[in-house]
Coordinates of C-alpha atoms in Angstrom, one line a residue:
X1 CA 92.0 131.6 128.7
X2 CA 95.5 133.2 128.8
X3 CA 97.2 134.1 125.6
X4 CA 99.5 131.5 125.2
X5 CA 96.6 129.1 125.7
X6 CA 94.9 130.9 123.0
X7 CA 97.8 131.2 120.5
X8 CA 98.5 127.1 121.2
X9 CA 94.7 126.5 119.9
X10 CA 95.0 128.7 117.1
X11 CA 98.5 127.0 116.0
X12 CA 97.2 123.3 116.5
X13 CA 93.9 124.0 114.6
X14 CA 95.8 125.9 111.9
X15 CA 98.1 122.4 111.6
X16 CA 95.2 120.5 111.6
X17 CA 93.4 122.5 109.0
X18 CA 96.3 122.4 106.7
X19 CA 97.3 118.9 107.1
X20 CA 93.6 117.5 106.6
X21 CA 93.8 120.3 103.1
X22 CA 96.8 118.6 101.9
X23 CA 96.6 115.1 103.0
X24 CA 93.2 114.7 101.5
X25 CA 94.3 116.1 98.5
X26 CA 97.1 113.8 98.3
X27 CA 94.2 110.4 99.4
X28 CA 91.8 112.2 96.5
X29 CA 94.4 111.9 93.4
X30 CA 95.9 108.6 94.8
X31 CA 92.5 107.1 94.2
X32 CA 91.4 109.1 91.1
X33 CA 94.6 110.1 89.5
X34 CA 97.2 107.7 90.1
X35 CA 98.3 107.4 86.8
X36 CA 101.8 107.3 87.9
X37 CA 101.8 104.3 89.9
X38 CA 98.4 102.0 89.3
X39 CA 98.3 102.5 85.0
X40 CA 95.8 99.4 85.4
X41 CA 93.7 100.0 88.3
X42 CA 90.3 99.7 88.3
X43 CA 89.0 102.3 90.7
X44 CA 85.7 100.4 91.2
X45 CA 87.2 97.9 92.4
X46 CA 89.8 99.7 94.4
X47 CA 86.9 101.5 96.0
X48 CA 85.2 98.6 96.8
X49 CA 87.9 96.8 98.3
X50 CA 88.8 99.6 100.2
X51 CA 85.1 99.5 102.0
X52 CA 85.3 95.4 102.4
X53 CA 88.8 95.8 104.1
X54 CA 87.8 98.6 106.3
X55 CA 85.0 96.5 107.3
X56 CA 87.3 93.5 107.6
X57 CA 89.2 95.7 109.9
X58 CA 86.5 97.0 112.1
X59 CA 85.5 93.2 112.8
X60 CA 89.3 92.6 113.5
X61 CA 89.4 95.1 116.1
X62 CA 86.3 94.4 117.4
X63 CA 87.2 90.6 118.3
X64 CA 90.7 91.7 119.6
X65 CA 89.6 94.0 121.8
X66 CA 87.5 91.8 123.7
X67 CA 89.9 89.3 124.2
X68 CA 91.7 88.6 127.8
X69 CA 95.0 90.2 128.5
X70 CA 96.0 86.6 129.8
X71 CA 95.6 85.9 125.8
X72 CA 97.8 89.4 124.3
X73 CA 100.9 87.0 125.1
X74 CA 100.3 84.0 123.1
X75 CA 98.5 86.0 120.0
X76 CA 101.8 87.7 119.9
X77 CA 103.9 85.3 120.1
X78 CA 101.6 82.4 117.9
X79 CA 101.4 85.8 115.3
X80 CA 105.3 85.9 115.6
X81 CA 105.9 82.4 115.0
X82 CA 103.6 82.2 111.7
X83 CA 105.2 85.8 110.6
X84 CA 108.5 85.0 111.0
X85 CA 108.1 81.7 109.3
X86 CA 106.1 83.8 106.3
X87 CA 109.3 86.0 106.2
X88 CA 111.9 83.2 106.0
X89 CA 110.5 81.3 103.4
X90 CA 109.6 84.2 101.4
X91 CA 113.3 85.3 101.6
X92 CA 114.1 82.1 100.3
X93 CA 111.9 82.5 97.4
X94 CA 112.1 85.9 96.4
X95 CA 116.4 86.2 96.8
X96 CA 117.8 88.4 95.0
X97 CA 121.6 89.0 94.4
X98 CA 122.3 92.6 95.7
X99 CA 122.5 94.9 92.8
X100 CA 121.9 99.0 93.2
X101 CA 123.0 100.4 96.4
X102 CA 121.8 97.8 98.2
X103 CA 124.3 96.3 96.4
X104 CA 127.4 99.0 96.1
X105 CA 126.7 98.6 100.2
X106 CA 127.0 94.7 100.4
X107 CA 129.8 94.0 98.9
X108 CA 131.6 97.0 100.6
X109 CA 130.3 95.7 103.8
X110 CA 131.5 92.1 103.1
X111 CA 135.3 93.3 101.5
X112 CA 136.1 95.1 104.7
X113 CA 134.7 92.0 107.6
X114 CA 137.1 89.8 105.6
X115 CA 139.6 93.4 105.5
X116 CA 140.2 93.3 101.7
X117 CA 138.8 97.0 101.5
X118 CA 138.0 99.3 104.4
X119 CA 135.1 101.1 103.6
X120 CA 136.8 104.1 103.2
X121 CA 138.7 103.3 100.4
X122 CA 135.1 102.6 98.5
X123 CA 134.5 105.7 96.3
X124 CA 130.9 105.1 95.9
X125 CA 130.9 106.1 100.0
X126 CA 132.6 109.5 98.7
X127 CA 130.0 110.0 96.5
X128 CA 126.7 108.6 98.7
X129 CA 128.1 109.3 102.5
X130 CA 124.7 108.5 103.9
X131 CA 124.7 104.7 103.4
X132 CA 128.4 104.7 105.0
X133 CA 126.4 104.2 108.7
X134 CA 124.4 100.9 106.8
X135 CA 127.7 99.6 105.7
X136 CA 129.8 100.0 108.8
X137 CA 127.0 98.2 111.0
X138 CA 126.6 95.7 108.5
X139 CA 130.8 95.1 108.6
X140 CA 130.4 94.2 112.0
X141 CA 127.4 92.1 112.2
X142 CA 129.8 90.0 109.2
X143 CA 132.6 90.2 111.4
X144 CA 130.3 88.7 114.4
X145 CA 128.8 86.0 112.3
X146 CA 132.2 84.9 111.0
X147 CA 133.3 84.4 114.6
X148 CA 130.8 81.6 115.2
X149 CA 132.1 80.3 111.9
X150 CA 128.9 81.8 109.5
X151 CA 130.1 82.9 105.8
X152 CA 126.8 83.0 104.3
X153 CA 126.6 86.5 104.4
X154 CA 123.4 87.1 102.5
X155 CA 121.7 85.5 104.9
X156 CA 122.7 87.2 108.1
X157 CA 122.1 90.7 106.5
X158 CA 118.6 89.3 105.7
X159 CA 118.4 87.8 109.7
X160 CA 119.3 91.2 110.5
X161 CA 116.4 93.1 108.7
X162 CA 113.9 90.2 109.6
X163 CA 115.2 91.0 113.2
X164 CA 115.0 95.2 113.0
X165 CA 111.2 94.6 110.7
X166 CA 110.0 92.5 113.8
X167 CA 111.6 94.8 116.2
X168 CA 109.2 97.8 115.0
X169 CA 106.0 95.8 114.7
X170 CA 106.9 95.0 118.6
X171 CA 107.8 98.8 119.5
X172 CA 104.5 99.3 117.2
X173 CA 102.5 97.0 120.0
X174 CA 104.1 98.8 123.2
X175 CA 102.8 101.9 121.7
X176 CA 99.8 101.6 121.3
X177 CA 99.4 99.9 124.4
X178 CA 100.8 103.0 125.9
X179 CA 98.1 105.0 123.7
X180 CA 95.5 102.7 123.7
X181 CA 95.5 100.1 126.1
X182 CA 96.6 96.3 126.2
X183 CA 93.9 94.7 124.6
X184 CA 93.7 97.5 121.6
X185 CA 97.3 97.6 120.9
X186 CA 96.9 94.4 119.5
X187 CA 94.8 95.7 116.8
X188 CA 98.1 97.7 115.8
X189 CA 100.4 94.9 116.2
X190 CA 97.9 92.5 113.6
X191 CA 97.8 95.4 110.9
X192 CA 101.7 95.8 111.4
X193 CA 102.1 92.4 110.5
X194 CA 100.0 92.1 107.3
X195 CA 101.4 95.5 106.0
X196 CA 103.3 93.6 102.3
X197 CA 106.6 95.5 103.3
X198 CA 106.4 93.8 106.5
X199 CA 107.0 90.4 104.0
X200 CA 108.2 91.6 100.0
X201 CA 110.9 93.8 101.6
X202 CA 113.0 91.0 103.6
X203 CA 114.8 89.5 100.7
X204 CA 116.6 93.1 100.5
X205 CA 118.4 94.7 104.1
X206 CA 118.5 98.4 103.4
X207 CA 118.0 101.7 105.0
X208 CA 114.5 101.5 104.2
X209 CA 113.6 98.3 106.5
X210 CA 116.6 98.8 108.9
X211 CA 116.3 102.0 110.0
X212 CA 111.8 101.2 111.0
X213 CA 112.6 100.6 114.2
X214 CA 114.5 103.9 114.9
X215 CA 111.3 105.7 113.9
X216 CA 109.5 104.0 116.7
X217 CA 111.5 103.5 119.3
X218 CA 112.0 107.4 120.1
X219 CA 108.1 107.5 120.4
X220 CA 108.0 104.8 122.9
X221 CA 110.9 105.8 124.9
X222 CA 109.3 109.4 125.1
X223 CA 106.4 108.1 126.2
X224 CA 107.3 106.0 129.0
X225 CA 109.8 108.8 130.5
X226 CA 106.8 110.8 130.9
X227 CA 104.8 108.5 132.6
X228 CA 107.4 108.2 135.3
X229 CA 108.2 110.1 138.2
X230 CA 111.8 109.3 138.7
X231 CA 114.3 111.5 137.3
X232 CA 117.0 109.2 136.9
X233 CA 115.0 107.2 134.7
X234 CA 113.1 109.9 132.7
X235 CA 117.0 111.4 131.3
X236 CA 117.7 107.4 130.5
X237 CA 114.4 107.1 128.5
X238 CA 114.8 110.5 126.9
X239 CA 119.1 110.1 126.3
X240 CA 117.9 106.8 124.7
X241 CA 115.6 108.3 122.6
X242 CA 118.2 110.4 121.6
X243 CA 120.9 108.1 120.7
X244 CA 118.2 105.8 118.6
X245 CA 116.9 108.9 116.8
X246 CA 120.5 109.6 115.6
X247 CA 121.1 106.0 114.8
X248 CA 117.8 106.5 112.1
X249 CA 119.2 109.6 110.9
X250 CA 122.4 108.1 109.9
X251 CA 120.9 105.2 108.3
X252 CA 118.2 107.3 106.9
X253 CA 118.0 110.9 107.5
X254 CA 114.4 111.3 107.3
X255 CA 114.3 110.0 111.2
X256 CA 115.6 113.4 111.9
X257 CA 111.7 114.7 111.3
X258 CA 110.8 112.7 114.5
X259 CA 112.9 114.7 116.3
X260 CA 111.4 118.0 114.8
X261 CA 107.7 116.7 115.4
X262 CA 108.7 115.6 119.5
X263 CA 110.4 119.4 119.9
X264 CA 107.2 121.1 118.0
X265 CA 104.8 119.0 120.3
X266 CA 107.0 119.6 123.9
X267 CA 106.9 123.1 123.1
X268 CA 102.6 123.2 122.3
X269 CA 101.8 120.9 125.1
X270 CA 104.1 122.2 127.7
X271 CA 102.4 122.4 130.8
X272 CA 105.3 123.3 132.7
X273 CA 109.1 124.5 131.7
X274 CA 110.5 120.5 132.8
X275 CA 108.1 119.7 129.3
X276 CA 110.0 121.9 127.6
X277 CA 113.4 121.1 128.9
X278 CA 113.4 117.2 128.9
X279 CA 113.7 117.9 124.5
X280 CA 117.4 118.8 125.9
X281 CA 118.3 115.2 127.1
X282 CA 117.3 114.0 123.6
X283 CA 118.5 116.9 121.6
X284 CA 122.2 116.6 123.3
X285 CA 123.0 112.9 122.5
X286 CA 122.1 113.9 119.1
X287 CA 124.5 116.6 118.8
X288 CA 127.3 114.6 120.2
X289 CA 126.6 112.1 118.6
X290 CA 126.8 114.0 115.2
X291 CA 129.8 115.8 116.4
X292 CA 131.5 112.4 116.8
X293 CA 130.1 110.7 113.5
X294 CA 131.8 113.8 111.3
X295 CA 134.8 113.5 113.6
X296 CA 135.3 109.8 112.4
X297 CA 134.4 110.5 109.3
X298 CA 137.3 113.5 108.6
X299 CA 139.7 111.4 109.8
X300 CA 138.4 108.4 107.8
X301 CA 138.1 110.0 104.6
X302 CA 140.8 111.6 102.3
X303 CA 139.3 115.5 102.2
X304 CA 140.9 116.2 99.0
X305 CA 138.9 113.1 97.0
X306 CA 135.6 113.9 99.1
X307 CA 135.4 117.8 97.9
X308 CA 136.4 116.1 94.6
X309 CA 133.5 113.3 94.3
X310 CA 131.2 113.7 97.2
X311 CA 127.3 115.1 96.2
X312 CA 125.9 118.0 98.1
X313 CA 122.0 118.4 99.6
X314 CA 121.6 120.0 96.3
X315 CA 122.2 117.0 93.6
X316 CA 118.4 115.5 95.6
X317 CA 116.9 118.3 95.5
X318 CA 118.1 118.9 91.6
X319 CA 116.8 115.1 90.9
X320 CA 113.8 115.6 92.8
X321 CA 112.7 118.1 90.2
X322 CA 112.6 115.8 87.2
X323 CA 109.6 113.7 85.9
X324 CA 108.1 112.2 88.6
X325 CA 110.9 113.2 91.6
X326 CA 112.5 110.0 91.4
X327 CA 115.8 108.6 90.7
X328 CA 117.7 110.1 87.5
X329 CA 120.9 108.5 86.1
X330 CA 121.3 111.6 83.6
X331 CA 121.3 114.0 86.9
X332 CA 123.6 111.8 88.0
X333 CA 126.6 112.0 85.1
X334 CA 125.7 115.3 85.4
X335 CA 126.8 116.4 89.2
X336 CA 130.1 113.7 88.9
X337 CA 131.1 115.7 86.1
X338 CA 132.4 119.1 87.8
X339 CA 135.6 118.8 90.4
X340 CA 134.4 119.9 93.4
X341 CA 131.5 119.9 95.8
X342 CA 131.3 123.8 95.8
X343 CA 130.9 123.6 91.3
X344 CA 128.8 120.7 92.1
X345 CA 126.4 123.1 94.3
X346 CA 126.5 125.7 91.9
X347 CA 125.5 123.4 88.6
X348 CA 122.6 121.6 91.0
X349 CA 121.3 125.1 92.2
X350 CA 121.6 126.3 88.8
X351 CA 119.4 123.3 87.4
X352 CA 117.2 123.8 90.1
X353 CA 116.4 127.6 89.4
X354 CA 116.0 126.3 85.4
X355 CA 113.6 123.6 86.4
X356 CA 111.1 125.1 88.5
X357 CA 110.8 128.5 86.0
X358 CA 110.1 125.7 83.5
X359 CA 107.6 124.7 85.5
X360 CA 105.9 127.8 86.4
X361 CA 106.7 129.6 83.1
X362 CA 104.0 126.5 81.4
X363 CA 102.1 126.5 84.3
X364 CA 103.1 122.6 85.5
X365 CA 104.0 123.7 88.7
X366 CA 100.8 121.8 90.5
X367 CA 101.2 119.4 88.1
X368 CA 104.4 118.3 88.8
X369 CA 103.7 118.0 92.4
X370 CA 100.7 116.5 92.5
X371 CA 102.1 113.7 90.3
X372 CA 105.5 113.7 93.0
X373 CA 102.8 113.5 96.0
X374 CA 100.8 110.6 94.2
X375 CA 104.2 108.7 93.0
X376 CA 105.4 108.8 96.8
X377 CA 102.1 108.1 98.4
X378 CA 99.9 106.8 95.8
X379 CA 102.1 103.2 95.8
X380 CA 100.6 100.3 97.9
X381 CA 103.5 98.0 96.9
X382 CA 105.6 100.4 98.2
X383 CA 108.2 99.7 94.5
X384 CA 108.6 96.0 95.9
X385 CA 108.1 94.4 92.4
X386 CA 110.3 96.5 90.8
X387 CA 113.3 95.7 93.5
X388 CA 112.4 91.9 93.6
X389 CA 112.7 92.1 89.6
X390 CA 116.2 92.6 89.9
X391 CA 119.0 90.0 89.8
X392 CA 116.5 87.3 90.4
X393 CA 118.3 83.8 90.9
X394 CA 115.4 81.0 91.3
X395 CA 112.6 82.3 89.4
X396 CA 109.1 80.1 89.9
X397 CA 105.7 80.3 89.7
X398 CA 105.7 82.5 93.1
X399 CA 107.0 85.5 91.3
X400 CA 104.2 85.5 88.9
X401 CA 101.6 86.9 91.4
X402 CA 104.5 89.8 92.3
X403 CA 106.4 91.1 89.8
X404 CA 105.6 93.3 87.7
X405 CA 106.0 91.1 84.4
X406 CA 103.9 88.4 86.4
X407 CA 101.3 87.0 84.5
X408 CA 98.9 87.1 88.1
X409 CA 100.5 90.3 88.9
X410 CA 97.2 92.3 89.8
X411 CA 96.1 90.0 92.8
X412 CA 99.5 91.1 94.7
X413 CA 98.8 94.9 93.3
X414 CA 95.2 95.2 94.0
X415 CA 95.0 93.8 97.7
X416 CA 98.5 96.0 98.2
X417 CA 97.0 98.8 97.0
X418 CA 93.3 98.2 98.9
X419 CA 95.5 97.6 101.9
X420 CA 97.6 100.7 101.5
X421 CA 95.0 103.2 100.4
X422 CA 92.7 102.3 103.1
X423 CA 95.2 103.1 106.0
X424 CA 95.6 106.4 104.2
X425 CA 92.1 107.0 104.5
X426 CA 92.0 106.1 108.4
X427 CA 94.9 108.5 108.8
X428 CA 92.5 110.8 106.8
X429 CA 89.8 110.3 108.9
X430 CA 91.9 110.4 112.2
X431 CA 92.5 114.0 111.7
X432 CA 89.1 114.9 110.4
X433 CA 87.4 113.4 113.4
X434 CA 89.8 115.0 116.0
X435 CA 89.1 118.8 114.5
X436 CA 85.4 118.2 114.5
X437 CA 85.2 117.2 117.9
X438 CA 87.2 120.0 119.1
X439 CA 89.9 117.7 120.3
X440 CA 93.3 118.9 119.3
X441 CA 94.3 119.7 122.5
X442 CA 93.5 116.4 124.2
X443 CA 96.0 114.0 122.6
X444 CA 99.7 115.4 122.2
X445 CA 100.9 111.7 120.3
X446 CA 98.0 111.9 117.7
X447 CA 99.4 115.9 116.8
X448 CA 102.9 114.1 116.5
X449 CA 102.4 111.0 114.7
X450 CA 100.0 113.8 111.9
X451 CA 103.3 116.6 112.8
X452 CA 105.8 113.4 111.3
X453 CA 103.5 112.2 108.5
X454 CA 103.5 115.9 107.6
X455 CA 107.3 116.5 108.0
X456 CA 107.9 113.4 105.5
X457 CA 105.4 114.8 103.0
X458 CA 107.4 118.3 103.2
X459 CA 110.7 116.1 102.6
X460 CA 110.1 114.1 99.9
X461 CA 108.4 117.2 98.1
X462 CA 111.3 118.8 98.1
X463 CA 114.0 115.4 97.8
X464 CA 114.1 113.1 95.4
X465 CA 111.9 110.7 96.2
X466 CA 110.1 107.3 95.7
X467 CA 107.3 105.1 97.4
X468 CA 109.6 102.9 99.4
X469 CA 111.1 106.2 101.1
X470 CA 108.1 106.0 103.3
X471 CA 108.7 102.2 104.5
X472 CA 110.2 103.0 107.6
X473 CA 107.1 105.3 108.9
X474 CA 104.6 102.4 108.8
X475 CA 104.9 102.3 112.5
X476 CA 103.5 106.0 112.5
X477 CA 100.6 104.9 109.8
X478 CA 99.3 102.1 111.5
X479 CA 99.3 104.0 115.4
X480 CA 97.5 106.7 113.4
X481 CA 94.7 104.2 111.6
X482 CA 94.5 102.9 114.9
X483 CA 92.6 105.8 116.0
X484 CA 90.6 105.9 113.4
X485 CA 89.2 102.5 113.7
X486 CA 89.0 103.0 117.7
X487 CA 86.4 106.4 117.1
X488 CA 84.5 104.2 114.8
X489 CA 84.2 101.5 116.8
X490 CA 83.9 103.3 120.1
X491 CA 81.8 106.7 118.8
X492 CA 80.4 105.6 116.1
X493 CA 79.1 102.5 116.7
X494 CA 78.9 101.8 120.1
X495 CA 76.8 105.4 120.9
X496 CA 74.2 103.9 117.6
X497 CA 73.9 100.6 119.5
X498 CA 72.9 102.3 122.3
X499 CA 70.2 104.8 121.4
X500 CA 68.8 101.6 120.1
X501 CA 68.7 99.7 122.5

């Protein structure tokens, strides 16, 4: 074994040993210590549930992987038909008028289709630039729909997230066919479609839904490119995977840690310098891309009113230091209030310094986190009842059983919660079961998938942050349970089965 071999193994079971350290940690005080998120939850019950669905699961899989692949195409499509039906009518249900920034983005997006406002005129886009993407695309999917004579704007923006939801769950399915084979993936594309985002999150088209299928997308496209032989085709796949992955960042930055996790695993799995060198046909749409997005931007934008009102990197990190990392109006008043971006740094960074010596001078430092890690992660609703709640228009007995004022509340939060925590556990597992059996080498898109999960952990430690900031990775969750369910079934079981027979 040469020394770059060796110092590949050392790195990878390093990550492994760290990640399995700090994601268990994170699956131990979700269940035990979530008093953040689940102030009602019986863990018993939790516990329990999380056993019955796993075993649910494991019968699900089972049956689906021994059906024909004659049959993947009409599951799919008969699962599609009954989702997108599910989605629709819970839309019409659960409608809420846009309020929040879902809301500041809305009505920005609607005044400039029917060229009241541009967008750039909008302060609130000198103050939050990273929705400006969401509210340009949505401007022009407005303008596209009034062509054919639509004005019912709600309604297409919520077409539109139904649209880029089902559009993940399918990437999700090519996946793990790729990974897994035809008749598994479907396993992954069933679990995709009972995730509750997958439903309670269509009423409301924001980053958080719209941007899923730019997480996935890059995976796929990587995937295939190296599967083929011709050249022409691998620098489409990978430039594609470029341009999507920059498409997520704008919409939602975190999409730039797939990018990170596919450069980190080129570089460990490289067999040969073309491994290393194909990250370059992804990384260079990116940069262009960018390059043209600030271009647009500078000339869009008056410079004078953006150094006056726009927020630096540091106002998130300052907010993600208070309570339990989440939103904060007060942090809020606090950055508007100076006159230019470079006071606003120095106030945030300031804060920041005063905040965490607060922390470590009363030794709350671990606290802090652990109650951060468990308010992101710890949330099998994902803060759906809490967005729903707001500016509801046709309240009925529906919004009972998901709410969070709803008298049958706990049905919706304990099967959420079951659901949730028990893919955590399988993405616990996956990791476990892959440094026991010495496999960390042998799979270069399980190291990724843990690499992202990891990368968004790291984020949202240091961001502000909040449970529904993780929507968009589901695609990553569910390829990574998928393994875990597929040792079960196929070392675990299977190998008992046949000593005894």
């Amino acid at each position: 074994m040469n020394i770059m071999e060796k110092t590949r193994k050392i790195l990878l079971y390093t990550f492994y040993i760290v990640f399995i350290l700090l994601f268990g940690y994170i699956v131990i005080n979700c269940l035990f210590n979530n008093h953040v998120n689940f102030l009602d939850g019986n863990i018993v019950i939790i516990l329990t549930g999380i056993v019955i669905f796993g075993i649910i699961l494991f019968f699900i899989y089972k049956l689906l992987s021994k059906r024909s692949k004659n049959s993947n195409v009409k599951i799919i499509a008969i699962t599609f038909i009954i989702l997108i039906t599910i989605q629709i009518l819970f839309a019409i249900w659960f409608y809420v008028k846009p309020s929040w920034d879902f809301g500041s983005v809305y009505y920005a997006a609607v005044d400039s289709a029917q060229g009241k406002e541009a967008i750039s005129d909008v302060s609130y886009f000198y103050q939050y630039s990273n929705n400006i993407a969401l509210a340009i695309g949505l401007k022009y999917v407005y303008k596209i729909a009034s062509l054919f004579g639509i004005e019912n704007f709600i309604s297409v923006g919520i077409v539109s997230n139904i649209i880029c939801i089902d559009i993940a769950i399918l990437f999700t399915y090519l996946t793990a066919k790729h990974i897994f084979g035809q008749k598994k993936a479907l396993f992954a594309f069933f679990i995709m479609c009972i995730m509750t985002p997958i439903i309670t999150y269509v009423p409301i088209f924001y980053t958080d839904t719209i941007s899923m299928p730019f997480i996935i997308l890059p995976i796929y496209l990587d995937i295939i490119a190296g599967k083929t032989d011709n050249k022409k085709k691998k620098i489409l796949y990978y430039t594609l995977a470029g341009i999507f992955i920059t498409m997520g960042m704008l919409l939602k930055f975190t999409a730039v840690i797939i990018l990170i996790a596919l450069f980190i695993t080129k570089i460990l799995f490289a067999k040969r310098l073309n491994d290393i060198y194909s990250i370059a046909y992804i990384i260079v749409p990116v940069i262009v891309l960018f390059g043209l997005w600030n271009l647009m931007q500078s000339k869009l934008f008056d410079e004078a009113k953006l150094d006056k009102e726009q927020f630096p990197y540091t106002h998130w990190v300052m907010m993600g230091l208070t309570d339990k990392g989440g939103y904060c109006e007060e942090d809020v008043e606090y950055t508007f209030k100076f006159d230019t971006k470079q006071q606003k740094q120095e106030g945030n960074i300031k804060v920041i310094k005063e905040r965490l010596k607060n922390y470590i001078d009363s030794n709350k430092l671990i606290e802090f986190y652990t109650n951060k890690l468990v308010y992101t992660w710890g949330d099998g609703t994902y803060f759906a009842p809490e967005k729903l709640g707001r500016s509801v228009q046709n309240f009925g007995i529906y919004h009972e059983f998901i709410l969070n004022s709803g008298k049958y509340k706990d049905y919706y939060l304990y099967f959420s919660q079951i659901e949730h925590m028990t893919i955590m556990v399988l993405i616990l597992f996956s990791a476990i079961v892959t440094l026991i059996n010495k496999s960390i080498t042998l799979d270069k898109y399980k190291f990724c998938f843990l690499l992202s999960v990891f990368g968004l952990i790291l984020f949202l430690l240091i961001w502000e942050t909040r449970s529904r900031y993780i929507i968009n990775y589901i695609p990553i969750f569910i390829l990574l349970a998928s393994y875990g369910i597929d040792y079960i079934y196929n070392r675990i079981v299977k190998v008992k089965f046949l000593k005894e027979a």
